[in-house]
PDB file of C-alpha atoms in Angstrom:
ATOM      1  CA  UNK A   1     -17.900  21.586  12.245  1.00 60.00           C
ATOM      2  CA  UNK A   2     -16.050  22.742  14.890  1.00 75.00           C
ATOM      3  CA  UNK A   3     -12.493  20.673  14.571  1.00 94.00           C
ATOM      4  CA  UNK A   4     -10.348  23.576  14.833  1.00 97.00           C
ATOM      5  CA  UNK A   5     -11.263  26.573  16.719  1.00 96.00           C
ATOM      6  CA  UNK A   6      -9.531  29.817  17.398  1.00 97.00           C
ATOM      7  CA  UNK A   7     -11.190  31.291  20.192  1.00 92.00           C
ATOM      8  CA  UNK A   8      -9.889  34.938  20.179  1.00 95.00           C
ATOM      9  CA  UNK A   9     -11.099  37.244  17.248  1.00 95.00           C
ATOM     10  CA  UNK A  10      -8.996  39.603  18.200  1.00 97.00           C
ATOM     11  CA  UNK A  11      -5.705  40.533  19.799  1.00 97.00           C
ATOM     12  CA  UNK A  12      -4.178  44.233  20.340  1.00 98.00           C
ATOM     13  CA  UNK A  13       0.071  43.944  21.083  1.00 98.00           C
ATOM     14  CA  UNK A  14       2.409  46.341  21.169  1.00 98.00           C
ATOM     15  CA  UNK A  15       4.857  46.976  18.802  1.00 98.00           C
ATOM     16  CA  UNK A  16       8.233  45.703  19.443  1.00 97.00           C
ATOM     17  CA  UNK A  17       6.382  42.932  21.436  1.00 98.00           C
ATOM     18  CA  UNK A  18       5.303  39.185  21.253  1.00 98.00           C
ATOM     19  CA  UNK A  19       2.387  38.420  19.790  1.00 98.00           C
ATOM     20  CA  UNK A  20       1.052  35.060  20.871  1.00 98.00           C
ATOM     21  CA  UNK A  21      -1.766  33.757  18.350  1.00 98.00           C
ATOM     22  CA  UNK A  22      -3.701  30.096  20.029  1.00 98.00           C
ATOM     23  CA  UNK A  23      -5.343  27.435  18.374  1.00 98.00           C
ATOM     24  CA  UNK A  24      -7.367  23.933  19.505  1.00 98.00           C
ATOM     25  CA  UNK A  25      -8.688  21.492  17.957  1.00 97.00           C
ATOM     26  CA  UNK A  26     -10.505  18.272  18.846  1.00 96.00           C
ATOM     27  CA  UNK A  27      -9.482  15.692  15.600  1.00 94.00           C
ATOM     28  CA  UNK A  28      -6.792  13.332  17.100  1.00 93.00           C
ATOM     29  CA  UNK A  29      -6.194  12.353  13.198  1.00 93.00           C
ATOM     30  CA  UNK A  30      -4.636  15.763  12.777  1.00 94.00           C
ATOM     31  CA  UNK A  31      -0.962  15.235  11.936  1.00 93.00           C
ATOM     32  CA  UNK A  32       0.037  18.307  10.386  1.00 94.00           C
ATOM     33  CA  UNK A  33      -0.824  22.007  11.093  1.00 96.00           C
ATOM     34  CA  UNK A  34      -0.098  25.235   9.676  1.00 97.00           C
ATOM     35  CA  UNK A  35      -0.367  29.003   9.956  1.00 98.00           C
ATOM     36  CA  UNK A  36      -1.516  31.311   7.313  1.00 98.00           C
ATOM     37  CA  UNK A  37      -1.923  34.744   7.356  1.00 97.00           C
ATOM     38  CA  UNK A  38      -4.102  37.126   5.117  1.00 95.00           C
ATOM     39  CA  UNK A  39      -4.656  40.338   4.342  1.00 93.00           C
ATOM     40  CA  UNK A  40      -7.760  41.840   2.747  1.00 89.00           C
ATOM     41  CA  UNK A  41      -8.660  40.625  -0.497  1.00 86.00           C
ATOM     42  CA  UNK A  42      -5.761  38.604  -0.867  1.00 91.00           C
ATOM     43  CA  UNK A  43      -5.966  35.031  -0.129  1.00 94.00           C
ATOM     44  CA  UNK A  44      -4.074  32.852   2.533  1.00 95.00           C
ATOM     45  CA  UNK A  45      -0.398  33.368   2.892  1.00 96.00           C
ATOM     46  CA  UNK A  46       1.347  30.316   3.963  1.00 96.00           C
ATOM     47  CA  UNK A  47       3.726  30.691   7.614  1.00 97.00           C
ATOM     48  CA  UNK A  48       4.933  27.892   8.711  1.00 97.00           C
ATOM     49  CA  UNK A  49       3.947  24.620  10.345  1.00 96.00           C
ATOM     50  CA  UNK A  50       4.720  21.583  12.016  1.00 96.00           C
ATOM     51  CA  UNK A  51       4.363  18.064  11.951  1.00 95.00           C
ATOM     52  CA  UNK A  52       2.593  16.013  14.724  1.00 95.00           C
ATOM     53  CA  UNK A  53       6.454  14.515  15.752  1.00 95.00           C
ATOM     54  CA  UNK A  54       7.340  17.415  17.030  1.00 96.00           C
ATOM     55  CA  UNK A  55       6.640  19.747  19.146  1.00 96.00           C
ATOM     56  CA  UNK A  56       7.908  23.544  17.999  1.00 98.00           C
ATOM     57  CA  UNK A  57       9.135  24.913  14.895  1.00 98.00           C
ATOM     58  CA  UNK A  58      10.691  27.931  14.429  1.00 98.00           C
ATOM     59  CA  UNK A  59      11.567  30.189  11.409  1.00 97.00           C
ATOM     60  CA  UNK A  60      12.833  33.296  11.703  1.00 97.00           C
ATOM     61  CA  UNK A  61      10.250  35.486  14.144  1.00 98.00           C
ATOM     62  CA  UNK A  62       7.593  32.990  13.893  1.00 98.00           C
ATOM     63  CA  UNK A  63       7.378  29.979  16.562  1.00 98.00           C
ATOM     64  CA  UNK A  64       4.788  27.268  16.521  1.00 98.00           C
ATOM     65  CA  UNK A  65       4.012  25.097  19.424  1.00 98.00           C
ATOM     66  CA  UNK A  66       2.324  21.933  19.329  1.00 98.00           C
ATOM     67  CA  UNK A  67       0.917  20.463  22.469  1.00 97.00           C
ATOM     68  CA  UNK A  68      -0.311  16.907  21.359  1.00 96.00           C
ATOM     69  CA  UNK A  69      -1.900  15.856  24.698  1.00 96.00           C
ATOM     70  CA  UNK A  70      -3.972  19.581  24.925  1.00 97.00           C
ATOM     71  CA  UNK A  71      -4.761  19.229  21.555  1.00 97.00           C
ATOM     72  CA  UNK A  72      -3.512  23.033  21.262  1.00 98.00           C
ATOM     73  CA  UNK A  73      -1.298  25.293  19.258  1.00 97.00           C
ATOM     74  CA  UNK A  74       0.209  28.712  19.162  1.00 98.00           C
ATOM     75  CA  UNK A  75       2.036  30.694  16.986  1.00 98.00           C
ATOM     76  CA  UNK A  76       4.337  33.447  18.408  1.00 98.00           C
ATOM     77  CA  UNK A  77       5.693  36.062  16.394  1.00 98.00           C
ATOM     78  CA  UNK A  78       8.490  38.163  18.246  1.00 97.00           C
ATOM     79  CA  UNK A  79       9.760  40.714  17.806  1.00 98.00           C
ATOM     80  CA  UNK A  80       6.166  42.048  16.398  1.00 98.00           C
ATOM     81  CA  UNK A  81       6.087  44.749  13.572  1.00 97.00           C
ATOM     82  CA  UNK A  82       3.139  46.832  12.044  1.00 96.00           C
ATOM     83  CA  UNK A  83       3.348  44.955   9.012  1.00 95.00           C
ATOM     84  CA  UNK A  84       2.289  41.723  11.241  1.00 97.00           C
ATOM     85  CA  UNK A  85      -1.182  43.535  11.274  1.00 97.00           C
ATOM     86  CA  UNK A  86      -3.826  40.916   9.194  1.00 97.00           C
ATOM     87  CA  UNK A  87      -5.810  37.884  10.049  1.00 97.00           C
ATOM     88  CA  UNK A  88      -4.106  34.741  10.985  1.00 98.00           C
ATOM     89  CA  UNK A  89      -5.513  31.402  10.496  1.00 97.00           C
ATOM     90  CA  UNK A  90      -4.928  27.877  12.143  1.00 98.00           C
ATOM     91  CA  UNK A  91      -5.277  25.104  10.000  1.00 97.00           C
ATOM     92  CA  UNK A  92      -4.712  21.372  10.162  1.00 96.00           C
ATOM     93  CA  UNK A  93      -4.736  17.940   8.378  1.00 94.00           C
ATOM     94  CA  UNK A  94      -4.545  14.306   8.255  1.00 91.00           C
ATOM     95  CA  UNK A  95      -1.952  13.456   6.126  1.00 80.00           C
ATOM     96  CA  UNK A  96      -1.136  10.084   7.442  1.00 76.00           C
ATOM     97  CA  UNK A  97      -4.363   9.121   7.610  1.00 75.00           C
ATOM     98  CA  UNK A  98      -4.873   9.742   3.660  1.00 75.00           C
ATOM     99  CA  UNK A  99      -6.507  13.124   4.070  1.00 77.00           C
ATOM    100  CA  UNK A 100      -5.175  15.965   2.682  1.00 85.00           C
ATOM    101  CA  UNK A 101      -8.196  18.493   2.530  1.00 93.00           C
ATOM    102  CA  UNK A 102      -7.144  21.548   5.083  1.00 95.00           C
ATOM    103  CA  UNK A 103      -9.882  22.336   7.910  1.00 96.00           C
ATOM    104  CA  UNK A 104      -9.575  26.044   9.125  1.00 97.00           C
ATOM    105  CA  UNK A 105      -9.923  27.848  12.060  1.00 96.00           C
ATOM    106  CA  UNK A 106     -11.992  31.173  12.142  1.00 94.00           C
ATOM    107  CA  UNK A 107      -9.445  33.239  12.356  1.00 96.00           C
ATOM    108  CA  UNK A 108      -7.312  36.036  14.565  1.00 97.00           C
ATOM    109  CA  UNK A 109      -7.318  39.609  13.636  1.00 97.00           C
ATOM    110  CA  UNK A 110      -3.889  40.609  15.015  1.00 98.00           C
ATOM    111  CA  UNK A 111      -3.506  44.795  15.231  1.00 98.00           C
ATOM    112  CA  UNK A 112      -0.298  45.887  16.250  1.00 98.00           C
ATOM    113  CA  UNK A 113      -0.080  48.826  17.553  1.00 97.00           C
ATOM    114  CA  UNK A 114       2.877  51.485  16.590  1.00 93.00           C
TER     115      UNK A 114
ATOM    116  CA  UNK B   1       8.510  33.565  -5.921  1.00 73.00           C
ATOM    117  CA  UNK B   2       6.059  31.587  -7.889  1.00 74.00           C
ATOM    118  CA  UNK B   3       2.462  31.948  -7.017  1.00 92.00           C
ATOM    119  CA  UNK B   4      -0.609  30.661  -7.962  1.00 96.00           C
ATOM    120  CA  UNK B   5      -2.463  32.937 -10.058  1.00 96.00           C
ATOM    121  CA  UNK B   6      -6.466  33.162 -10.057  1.00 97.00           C
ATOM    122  CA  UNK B   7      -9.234  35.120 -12.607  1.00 96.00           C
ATOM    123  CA  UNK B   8     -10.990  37.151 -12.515  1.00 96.00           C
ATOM    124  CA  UNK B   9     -10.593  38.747  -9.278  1.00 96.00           C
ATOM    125  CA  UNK B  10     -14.943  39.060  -9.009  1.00 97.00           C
ATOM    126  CA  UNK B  11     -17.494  38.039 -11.144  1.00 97.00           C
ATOM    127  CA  UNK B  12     -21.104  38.487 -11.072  1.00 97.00           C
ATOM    128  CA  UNK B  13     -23.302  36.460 -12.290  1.00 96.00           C
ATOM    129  CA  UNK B  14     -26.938  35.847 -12.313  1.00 96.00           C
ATOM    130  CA  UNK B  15     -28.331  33.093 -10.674  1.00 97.00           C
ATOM    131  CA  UNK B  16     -28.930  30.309 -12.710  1.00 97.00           C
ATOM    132  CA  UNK B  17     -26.051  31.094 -15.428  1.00 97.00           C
ATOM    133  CA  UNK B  18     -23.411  28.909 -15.480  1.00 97.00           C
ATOM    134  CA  UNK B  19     -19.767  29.987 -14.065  1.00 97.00           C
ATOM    135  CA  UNK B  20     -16.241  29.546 -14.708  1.00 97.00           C
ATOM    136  CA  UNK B  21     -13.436  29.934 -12.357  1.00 97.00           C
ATOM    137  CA  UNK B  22      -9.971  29.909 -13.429  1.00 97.00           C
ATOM    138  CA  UNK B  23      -6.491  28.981 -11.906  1.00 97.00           C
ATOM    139  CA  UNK B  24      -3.186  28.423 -12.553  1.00 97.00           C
ATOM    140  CA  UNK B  25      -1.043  26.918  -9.942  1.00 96.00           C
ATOM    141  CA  UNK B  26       2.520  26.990  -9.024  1.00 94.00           C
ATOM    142  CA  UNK B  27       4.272  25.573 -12.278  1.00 90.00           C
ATOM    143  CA  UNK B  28       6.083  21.814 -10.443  1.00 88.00           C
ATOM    144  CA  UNK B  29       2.903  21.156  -8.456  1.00 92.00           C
ATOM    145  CA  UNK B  30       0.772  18.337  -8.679  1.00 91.00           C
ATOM    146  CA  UNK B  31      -2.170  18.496  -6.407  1.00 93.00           C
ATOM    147  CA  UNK B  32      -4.445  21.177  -7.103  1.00 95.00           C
ATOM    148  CA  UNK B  33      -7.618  22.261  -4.425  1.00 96.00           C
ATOM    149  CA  UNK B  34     -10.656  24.616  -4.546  1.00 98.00           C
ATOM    150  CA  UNK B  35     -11.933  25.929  -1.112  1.00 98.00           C
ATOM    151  CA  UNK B  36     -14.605  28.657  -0.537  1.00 97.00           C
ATOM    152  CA  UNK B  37     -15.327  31.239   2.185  1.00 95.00           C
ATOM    153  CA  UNK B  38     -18.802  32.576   2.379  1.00 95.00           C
ATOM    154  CA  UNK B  39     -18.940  36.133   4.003  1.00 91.00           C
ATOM    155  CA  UNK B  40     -18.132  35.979   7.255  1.00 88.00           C
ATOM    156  CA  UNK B  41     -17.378  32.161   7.647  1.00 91.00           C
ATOM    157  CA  UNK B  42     -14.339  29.995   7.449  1.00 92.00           C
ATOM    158  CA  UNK B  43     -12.814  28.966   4.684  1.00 95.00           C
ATOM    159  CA  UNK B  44     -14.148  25.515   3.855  1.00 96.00           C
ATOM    160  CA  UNK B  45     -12.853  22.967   1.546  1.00 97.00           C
ATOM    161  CA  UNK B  46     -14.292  21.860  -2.039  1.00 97.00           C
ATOM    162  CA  UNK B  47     -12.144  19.292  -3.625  1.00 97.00           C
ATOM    163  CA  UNK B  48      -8.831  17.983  -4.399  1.00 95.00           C
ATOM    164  CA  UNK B  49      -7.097  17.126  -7.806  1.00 94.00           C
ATOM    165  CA  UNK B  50      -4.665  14.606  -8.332  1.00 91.00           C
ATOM    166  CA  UNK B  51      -3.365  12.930 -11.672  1.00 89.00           C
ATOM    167  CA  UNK B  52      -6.587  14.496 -13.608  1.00 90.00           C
ATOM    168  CA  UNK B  53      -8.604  12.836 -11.510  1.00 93.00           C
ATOM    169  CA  UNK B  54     -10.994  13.930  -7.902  1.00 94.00           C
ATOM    170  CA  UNK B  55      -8.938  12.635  -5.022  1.00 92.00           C
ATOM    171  CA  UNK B  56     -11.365  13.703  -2.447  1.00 93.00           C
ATOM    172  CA  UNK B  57     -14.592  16.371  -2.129  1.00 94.00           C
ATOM    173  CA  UNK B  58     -16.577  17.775   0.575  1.00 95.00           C
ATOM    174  CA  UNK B  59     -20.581  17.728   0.682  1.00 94.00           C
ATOM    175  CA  UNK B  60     -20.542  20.747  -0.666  1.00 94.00           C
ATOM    176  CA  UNK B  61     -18.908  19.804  -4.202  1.00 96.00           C
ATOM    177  CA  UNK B  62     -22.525  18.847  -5.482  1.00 93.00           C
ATOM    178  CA  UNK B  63     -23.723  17.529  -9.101  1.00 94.00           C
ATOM    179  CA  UNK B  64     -23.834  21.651  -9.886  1.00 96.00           C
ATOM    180  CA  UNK B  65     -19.652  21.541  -9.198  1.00 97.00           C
ATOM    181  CA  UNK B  66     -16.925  20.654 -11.686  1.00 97.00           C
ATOM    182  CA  UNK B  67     -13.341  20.602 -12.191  1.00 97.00           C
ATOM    183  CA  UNK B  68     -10.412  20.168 -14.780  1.00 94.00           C
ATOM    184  CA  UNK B  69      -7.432  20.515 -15.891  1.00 92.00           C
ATOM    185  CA  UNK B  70      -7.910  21.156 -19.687  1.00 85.00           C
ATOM    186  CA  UNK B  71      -4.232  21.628 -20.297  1.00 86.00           C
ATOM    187  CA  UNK B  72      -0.859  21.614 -18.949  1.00 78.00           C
ATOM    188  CA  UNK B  73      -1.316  24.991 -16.909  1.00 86.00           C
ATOM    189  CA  UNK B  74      -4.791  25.653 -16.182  1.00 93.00           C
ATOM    190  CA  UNK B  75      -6.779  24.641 -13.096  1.00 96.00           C
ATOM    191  CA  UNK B  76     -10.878  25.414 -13.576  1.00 97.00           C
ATOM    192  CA  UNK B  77     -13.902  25.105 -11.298  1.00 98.00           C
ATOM    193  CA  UNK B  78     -16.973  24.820 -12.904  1.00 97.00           C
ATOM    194  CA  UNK B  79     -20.551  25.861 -10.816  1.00 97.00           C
ATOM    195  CA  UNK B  80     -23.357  24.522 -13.356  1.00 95.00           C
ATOM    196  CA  UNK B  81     -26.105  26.529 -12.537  1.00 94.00           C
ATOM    197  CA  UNK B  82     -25.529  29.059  -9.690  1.00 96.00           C
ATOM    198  CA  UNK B  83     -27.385  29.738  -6.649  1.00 96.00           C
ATOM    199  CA  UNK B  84     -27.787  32.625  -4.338  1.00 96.00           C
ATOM    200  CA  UNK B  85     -25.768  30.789  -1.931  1.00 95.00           C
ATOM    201  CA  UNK B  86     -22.727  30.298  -4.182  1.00 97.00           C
ATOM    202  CA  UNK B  87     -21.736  33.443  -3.434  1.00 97.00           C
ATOM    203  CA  UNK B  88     -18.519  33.661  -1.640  1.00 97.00           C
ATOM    204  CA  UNK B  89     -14.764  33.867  -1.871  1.00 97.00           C
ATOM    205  CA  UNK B  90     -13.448  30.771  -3.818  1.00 98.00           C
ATOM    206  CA  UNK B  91      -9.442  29.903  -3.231  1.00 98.00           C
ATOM    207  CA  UNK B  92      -7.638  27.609  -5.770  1.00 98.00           C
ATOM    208  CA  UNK B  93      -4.672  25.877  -3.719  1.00 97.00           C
ATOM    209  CA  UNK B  94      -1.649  23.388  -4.962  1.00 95.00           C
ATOM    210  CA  UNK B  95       1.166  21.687  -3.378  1.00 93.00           C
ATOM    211  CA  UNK B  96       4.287  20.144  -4.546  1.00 90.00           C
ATOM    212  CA  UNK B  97       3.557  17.072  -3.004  1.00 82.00           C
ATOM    213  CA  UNK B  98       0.977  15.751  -0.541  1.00 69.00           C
ATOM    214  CA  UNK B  99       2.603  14.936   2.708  1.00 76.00           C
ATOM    215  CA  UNK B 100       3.302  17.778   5.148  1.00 81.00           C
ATOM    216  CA  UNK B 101       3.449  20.325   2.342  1.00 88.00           C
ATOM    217  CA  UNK B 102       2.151  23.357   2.899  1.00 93.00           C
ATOM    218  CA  UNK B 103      -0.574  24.321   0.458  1.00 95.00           C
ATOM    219  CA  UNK B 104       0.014  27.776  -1.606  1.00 96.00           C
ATOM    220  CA  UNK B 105      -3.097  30.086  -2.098  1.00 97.00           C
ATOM    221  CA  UNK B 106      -4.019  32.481  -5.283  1.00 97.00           C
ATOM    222  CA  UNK B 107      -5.858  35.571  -3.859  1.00 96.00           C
ATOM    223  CA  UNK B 108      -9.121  34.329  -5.249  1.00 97.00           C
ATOM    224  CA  UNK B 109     -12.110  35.296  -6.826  1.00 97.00           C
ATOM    225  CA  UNK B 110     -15.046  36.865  -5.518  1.00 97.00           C
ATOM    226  CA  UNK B 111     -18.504  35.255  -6.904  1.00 98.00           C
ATOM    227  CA  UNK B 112     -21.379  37.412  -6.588  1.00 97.00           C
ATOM    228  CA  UNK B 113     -24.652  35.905  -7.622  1.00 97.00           C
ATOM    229  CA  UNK B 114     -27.556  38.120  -8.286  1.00 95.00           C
TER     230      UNK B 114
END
């Protein structure tokens, strides 16, 4: 099951600088996505996330884009801070379709670097 | 900030022996979801609550799974008679409501079946 994929593992950035986490997925039922980040052996810590009728959300340091036609998202986190070190994780659903189970993506280990 | 609050934090158990996994979500929610991540695999989804009744579960939520809500507070997932595989990371979720809510996390428990 490979509906939402997060093809980088891993991603090094600078402190001070923007992180830029992607995301894909291939379900055009998905309506609603989120971020979550998590740090060992604590469980999934909700972001932020957007809607399928729009196309960015912001709060705070954290952006989401949603490109609907690429089937794509990203989450950018500026300015970036050592505390931004964990794993992120894209997830989506299909709300208006009746289904509210979350799929995941594998995951982004984001180090930032002091 | 109110959280959803999971025990125990690990529990072995030996294969075979039945298993109880507790949760208690955020206090004004009312959808409640278990989802599980095996070692080194995404987190997958179980099932989803609603009303004291299944709303929806995955192919994994066999005859061996279970859930309830045996009072006003407390979330369970029952695994009947445990198998190697069962081991894994298990997540209770809930949500306020259904629609473009974000889902909150506990910080699980870790099942380790011997």
């Amino acid at each position: 099951d490979q509906q939402v994929k997060q093809n980088s593992p891993s991603l090094s950035v600078q402190e001070g600088r923007i992180s830029i986490l992607n995301c894909d997925y291939t379900n055009s039922m998905f309506d609603y996505f989120l971020w979550y980040k998590k740090y060992p052996a604590e469980g999934p810590t909700f972001l932020i996330s957007i809607s399928s009728i729009k196309d960015k959300n912001e709060d705070g340091r954290f952006t989401v884009f949603l490109n609907k036609s690429a089937k794509h998202l990203s989450l950018h986190i500026v300015p970036s801070q050592p505390g931004d070190s964990a794993v992120y994780f894209c997830a989506a659903s299909a709300y208006g379709f009746g289904n509210e189970k979350l799929t995941f993506g594998t995951g982004t280990r984001l180090t930032i670097i002091p | 900030e109110p959280e959803v609050t999971q025990t125990p934090s690990h529990q072995v158990t030996q294969m075979g022996q039945e298993v109880i996994l507790r949760c208690v979500p955020i206090s004004n929610h009312l959808y409640f979801y278990w989802y599980r991540q095996i070692l080194g695999q995404k987190v997958e989804f179980l099932v989803s609550f609603y009303n004291n009744e299944i709303s929806e579960k995955s192919e994994i939520f066999d005859d061996q799974f279970s859930v309830e809500r045996p009072d006003g507070s407390n979330f369970t997932l029952k695994i009947r008679s445990t198998k190697l595989e069962d081991s894994a990371m298990y997540f209770c979720a809930s949500t306020a409501r259904k629609n473009n809510q974000p889902q909150h996390f506990g910080d699980g428990t870790r099942l380790s079946i011997l």
